[in-house]
XYZ file of C-alpha atoms in Angstrom:
427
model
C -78.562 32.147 32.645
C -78.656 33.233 36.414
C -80.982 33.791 38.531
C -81.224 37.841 39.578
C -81.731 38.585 42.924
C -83.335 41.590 43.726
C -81.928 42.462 47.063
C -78.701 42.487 45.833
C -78.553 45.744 43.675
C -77.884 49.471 44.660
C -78.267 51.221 41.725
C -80.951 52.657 40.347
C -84.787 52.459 40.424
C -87.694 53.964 38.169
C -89.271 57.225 39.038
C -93.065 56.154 39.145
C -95.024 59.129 36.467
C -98.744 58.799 36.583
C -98.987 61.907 34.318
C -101.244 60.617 32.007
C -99.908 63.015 28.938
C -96.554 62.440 29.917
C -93.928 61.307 27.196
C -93.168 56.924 27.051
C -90.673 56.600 29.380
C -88.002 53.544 28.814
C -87.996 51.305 32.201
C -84.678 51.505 34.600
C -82.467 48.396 35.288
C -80.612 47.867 38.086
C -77.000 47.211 37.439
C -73.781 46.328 38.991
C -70.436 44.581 38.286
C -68.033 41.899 38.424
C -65.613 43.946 40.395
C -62.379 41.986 41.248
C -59.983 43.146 43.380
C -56.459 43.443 41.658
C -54.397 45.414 44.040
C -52.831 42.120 44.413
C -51.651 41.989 40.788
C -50.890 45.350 40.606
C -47.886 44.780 43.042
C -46.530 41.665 41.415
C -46.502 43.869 38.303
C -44.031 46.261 40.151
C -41.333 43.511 39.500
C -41.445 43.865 36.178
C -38.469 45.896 34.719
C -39.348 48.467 31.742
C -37.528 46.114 29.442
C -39.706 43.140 30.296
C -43.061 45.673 29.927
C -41.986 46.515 26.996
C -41.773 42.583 25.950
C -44.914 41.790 27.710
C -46.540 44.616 25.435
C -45.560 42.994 21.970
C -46.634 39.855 22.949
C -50.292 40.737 24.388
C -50.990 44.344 23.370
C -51.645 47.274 26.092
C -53.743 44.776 28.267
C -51.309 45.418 31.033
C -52.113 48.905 30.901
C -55.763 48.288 32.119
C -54.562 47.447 35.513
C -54.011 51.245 36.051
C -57.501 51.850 34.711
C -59.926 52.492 38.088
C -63.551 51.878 37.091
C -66.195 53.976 38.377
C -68.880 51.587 38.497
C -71.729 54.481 38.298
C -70.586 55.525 35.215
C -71.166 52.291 33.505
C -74.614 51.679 35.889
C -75.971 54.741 34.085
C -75.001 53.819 30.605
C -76.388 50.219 30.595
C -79.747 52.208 30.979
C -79.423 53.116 27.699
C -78.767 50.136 25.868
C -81.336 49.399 23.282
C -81.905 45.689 22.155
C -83.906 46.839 18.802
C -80.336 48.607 17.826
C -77.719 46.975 19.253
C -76.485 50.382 20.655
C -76.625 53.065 23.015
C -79.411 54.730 22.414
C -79.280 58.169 24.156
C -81.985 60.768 23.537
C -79.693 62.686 21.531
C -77.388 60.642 19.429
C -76.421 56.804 19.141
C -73.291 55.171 20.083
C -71.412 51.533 20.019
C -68.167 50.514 20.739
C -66.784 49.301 17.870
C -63.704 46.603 16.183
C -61.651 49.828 15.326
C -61.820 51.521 18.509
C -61.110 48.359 20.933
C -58.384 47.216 18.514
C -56.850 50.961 18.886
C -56.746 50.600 22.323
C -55.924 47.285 22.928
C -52.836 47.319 20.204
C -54.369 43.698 18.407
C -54.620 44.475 14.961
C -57.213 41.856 13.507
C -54.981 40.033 10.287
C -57.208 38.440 8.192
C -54.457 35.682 7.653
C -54.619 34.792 11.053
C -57.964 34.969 11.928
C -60.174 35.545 15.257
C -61.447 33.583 18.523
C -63.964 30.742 17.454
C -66.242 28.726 20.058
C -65.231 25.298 19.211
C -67.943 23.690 21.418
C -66.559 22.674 24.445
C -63.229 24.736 26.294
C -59.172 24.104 26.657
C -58.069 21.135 27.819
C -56.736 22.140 31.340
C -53.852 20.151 31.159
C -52.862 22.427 28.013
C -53.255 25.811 30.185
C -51.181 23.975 32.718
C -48.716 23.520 30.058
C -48.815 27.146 29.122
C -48.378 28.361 32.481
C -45.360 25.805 33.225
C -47.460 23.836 35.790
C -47.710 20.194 35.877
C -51.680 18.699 35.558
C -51.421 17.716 38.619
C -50.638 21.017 40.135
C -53.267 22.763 38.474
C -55.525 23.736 41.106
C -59.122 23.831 39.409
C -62.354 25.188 41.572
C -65.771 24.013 40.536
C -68.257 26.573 41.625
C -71.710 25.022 40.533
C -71.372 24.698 36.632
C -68.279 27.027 36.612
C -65.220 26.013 37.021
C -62.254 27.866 37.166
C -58.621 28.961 38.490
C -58.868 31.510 41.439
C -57.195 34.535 41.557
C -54.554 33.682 44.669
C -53.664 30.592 43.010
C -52.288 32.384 40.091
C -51.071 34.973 42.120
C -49.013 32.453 44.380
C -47.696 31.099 41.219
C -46.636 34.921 39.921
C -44.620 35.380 43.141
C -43.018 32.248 42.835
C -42.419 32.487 39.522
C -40.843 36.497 39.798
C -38.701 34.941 42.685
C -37.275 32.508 40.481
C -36.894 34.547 37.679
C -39.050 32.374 35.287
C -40.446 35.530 33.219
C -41.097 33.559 30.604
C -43.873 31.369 32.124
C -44.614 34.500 34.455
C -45.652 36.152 31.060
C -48.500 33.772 30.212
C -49.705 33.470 33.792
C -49.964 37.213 33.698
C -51.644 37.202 30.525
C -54.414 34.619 31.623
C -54.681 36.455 34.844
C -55.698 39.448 33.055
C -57.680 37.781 30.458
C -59.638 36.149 33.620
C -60.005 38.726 36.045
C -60.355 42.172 33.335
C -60.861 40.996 29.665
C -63.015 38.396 30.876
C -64.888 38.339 34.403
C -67.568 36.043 34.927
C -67.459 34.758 38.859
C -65.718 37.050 40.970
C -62.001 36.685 41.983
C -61.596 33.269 39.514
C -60.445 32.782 36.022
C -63.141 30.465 34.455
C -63.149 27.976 31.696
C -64.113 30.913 28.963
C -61.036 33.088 29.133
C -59.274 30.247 29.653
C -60.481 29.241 25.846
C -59.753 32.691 24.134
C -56.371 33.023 26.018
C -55.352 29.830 24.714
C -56.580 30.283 21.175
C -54.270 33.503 21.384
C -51.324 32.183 22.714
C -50.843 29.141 20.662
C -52.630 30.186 17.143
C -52.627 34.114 17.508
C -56.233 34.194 17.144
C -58.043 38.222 17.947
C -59.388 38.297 21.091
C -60.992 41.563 20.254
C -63.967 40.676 18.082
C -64.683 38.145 21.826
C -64.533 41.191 24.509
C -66.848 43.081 22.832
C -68.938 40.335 21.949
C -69.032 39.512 25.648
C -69.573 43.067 26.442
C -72.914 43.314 24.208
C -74.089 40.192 25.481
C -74.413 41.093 28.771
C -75.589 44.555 27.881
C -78.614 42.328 26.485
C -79.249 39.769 28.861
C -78.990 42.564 31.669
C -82.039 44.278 29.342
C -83.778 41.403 28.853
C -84.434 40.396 32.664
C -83.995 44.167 33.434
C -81.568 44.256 35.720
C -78.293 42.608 36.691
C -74.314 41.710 36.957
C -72.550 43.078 33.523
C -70.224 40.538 32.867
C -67.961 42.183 30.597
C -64.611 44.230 30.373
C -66.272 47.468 32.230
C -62.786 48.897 32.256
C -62.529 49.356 28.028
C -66.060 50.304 28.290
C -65.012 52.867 30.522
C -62.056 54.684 28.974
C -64.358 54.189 25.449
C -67.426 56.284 27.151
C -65.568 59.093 29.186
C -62.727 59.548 26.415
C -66.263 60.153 23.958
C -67.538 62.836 26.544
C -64.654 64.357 27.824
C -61.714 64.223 25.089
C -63.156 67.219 23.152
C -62.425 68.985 26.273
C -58.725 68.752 26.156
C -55.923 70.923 24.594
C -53.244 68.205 24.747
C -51.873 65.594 21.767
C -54.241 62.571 23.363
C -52.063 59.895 21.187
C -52.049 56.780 23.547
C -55.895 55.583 24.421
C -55.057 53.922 28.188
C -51.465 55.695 28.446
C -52.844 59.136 27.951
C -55.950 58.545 29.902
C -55.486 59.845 32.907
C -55.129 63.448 31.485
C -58.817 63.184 31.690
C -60.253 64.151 35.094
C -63.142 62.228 35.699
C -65.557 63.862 37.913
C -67.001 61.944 41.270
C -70.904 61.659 40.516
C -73.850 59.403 41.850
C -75.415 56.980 39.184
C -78.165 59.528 38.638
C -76.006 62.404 37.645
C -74.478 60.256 35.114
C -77.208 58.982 33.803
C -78.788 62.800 33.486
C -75.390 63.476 32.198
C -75.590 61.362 29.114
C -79.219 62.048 28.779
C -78.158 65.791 28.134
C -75.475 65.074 25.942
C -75.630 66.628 22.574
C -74.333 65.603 19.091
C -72.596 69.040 19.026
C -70.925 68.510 22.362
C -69.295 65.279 22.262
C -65.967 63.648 20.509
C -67.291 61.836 18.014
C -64.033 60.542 16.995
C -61.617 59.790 19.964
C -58.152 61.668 19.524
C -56.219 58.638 19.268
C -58.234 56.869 16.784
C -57.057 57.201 12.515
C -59.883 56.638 10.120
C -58.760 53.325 7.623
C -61.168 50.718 6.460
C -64.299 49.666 8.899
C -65.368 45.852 9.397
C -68.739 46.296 7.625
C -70.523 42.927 7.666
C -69.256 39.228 7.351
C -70.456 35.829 5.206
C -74.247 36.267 4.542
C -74.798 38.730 7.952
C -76.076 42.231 6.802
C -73.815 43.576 9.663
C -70.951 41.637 11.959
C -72.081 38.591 13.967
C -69.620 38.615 17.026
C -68.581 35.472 18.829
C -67.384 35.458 22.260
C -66.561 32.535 24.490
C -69.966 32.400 25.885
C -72.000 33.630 23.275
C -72.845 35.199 20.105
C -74.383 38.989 19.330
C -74.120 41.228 16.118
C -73.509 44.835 15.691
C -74.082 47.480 13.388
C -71.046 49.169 12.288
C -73.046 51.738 9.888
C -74.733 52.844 12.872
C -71.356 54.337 14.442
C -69.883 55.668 11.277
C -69.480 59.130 13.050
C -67.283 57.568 15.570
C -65.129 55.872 12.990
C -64.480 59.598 11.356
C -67.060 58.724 8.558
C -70.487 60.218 6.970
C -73.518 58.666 8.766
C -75.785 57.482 6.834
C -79.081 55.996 7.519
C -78.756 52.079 8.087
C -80.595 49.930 6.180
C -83.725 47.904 7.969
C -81.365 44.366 7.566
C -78.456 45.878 9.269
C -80.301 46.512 12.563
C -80.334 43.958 15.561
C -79.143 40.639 14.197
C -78.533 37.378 15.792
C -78.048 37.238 19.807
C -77.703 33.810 21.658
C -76.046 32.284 24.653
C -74.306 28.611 23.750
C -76.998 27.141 26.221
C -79.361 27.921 24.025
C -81.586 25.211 22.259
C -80.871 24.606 18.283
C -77.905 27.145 18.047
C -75.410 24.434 16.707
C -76.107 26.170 13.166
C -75.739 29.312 13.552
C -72.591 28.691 15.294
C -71.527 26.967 11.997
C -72.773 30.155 9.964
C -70.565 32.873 12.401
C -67.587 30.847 12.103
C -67.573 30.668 8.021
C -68.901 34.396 8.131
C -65.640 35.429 9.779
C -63.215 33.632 6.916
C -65.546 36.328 4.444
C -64.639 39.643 6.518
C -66.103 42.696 3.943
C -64.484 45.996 4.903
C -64.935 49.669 3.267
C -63.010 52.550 2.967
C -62.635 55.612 1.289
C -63.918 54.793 -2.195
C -67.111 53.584 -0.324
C -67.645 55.609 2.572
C -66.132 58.636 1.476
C -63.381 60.368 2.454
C -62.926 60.903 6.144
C -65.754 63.359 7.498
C -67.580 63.827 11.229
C -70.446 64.059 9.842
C -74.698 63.032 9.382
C -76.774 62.394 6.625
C -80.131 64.732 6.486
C -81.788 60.703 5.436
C -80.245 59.704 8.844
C -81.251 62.905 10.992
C -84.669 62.369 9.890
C -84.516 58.255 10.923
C -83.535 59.244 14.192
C -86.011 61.967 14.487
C -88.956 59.517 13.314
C -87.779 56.797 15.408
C -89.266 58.036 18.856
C -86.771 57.739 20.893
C -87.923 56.586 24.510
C -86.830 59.570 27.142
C -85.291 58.095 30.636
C -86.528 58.696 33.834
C -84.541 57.736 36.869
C -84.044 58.018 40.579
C -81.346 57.328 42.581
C -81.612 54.019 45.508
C -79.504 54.276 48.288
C -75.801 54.143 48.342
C -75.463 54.099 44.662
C -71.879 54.125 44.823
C -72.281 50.339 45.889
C -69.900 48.367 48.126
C -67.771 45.463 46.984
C -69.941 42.195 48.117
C -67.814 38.825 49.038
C -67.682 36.258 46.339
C -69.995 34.379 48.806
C -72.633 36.662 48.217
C -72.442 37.121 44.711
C -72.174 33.352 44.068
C -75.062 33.127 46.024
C -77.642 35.880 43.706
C -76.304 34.089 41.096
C -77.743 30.543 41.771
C -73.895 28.934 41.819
């Protein structure tokens, strides 16, 4: 776990409300990034003929296409407010939302297939000399950084070896060091500008087995939706830029009068306004059930990852930890009925593997995910945006918390060196 250091946010801070009949109201959490800088990577990309895209894209889904994706890091500030650790979700005063299997496979391209299976924590990380491999290095050229207990490849050593390989014309080794670029630097951030250990793992369990990645970047980004919760406030480690086409395609897409077919293709038809943390925030605090796509254009309702093994809902391992979701609590975004979720479906499991006494449940997630339990039409329903009066009422009954939030200074935030981040984060 790191250490949060309070001088190092700029987001946002609580309004202080002495009124003593005044409505609960949930604390704020300060919030920033892994931001790396990938203008770099953008121009090696430019080498790449449409043919070789094209290749690059059956191989490792639309992954290249998040490179064209820019973040805006207040967006994704003023949603983490909202996260709720009882649900799993985000819980905004008006309506609940999760990203979900369906939607990240949709945009990513990686169908999950059952026969091959999804990334599994083994216990310990790749062999380096296997990534070397991969990358058509020799061990001894692999140039691995140790900062405190992470170590890792950083991000001008791979893009040296891009250049070098585009200027030999080595495309297919400059391929997989692409791929593990992005899965380090986008898919995967943890310490800033460096590939670590982690992606390293689900990278290679893709490129030699096939093994999902998908179930592992959302796992990732849930667990560090909690964990910034829990010590209210810090770096979301995560793929912000999924999150971020996910959120603004949900609040914006009913808005357009195009065909909206490709999710990160098609994305930029959506013009994304320039707003301070706090009008975000306020904006998805306003947001209405009525005034929001529930289903995103490019998304086709077919049968929903339900629950797995003996979990009531689906226990999601990523390379540094585990979390469930709830499915049934998104069923609206998945073009289904929503229904009200039963009690056992809500929260669910959520560790870090430096845990104490999680070797077990590790052992439970794995043989939950060779029993994957889908439904479809026969029992959900046929396709329908729509809510339950059983769930209205839930929701109503809940009590859920209202937001109140300032804005700090400079809430757009400025880029800090790796230095400093390293630093806050006790590395």
């Amino acid at each position: 776990m790191e250490r949060l250091d309070s001088n190092q946010y700029q987001g946002m801070v609580e309004d202080q409300d002495n009124t003593s009949n005044a409505p609960k109201a949930k604390k704020s959490i300060r919030i920033t990034t892994t931001d790396n800088n990938l203008e770099r990577l953008v121009e090696i990309t430019k080498s790449m003929s449409k043919e070789m895209r094209r290749d690059f894209d059956k191989m490792y889904g639309r992954i290249l296409d998040l490179l064209d994706i820019s973040v805006k890091t207040p967006v994704i500030s003023a949603l983490a407010q909202f996260w709720s650790s009882d649900l799993h979700c985000f819980e905004l005063p008006n309506l609940d939302l999760v990203p979900t299997i369906e939607e990240y496979t949709r945009m990513t391209r990686l169908p999950i297939d059952d026969n091959v299976g999804v990334y599994s924590y083994r216990g310990r990380y790749v062999d380096e000399r296997k990534i070397a491999k991969l990358i058509g290095l020799h061990p001894d050229q692999l140039k691995l950084e140790k900062r405190g207990a992470i170590q890792g490849l950083r991000k001008s050593f791979l893009e040296d070896h891009l250049e070098a390989l585009a200027g030999r014309g080595s495309w297919h080794y400059f391929n997989k060091t692409l791929a593990l670029t992005i899965y380090g630097l986008v898919l995967f951030p943890f310490a800033p500008n460096m590939v670590d250990h982690a992606a390293m793992d689900v990278f290679a369990q893709y490129e030699t087995q096939g093994l999902n990645p998908v179930p592992a970047i959302l796992a990732d980004t849930l667990l560090t939706l909690e964990v910034c919760q829990k010590k209210n406030g810090g770096t979301l480690k995560c793929c912000t830029h999924l999150l971020y086409v996910w959120i603004i395609t949900h609040m914006y897409a009913c808005e357009l009068r195009t065909l909206f077919p490709d999710p990160l293709r098609d994305f930029g038809r959506i013009k994304v306004k320039r707003q301070e943390a706090r009008e975000w925030k306020k904006e998805l605090a306003d947001i209405q059930d009525n005034k929001i796509a529930w289903t995103c254009p490019w998304y086709s309702p077919y049968e929903v990852i339900f629950s797995c093994g003996d979990f009531a809902n689906v226990p999601l391992m990523g390379p540094r930890g585990c979390v469930a979701y709830t499915p049934s609590i998104a069923l609206r975004q998945l073009k289904r009925t929503q229904v009200k979720p039963v009690e056992e479906q809500l929260g669910g499991i959520c560790f870090q593997y430096d845990a104490p006494d999680v070797s077990q449940l590790l052992v439970r997630v794995r043989a939950a995910w060779r029993n994957v339990q889908r439904k479809g039409d026969d029992e959900l329903g046929k396709p329908r945006v729509s809510a339950s009066q059983e769930y209205n009422e839930w929701r109503k009954a809940r009590g859920v918390p209202e937001y109140v939030l300032r804005e700090a200074p400079h809430a757009e935030g400025s880029s800090r060196s790796s230095d400093e981040t390293l630093k806050s984060h006790g590395i």
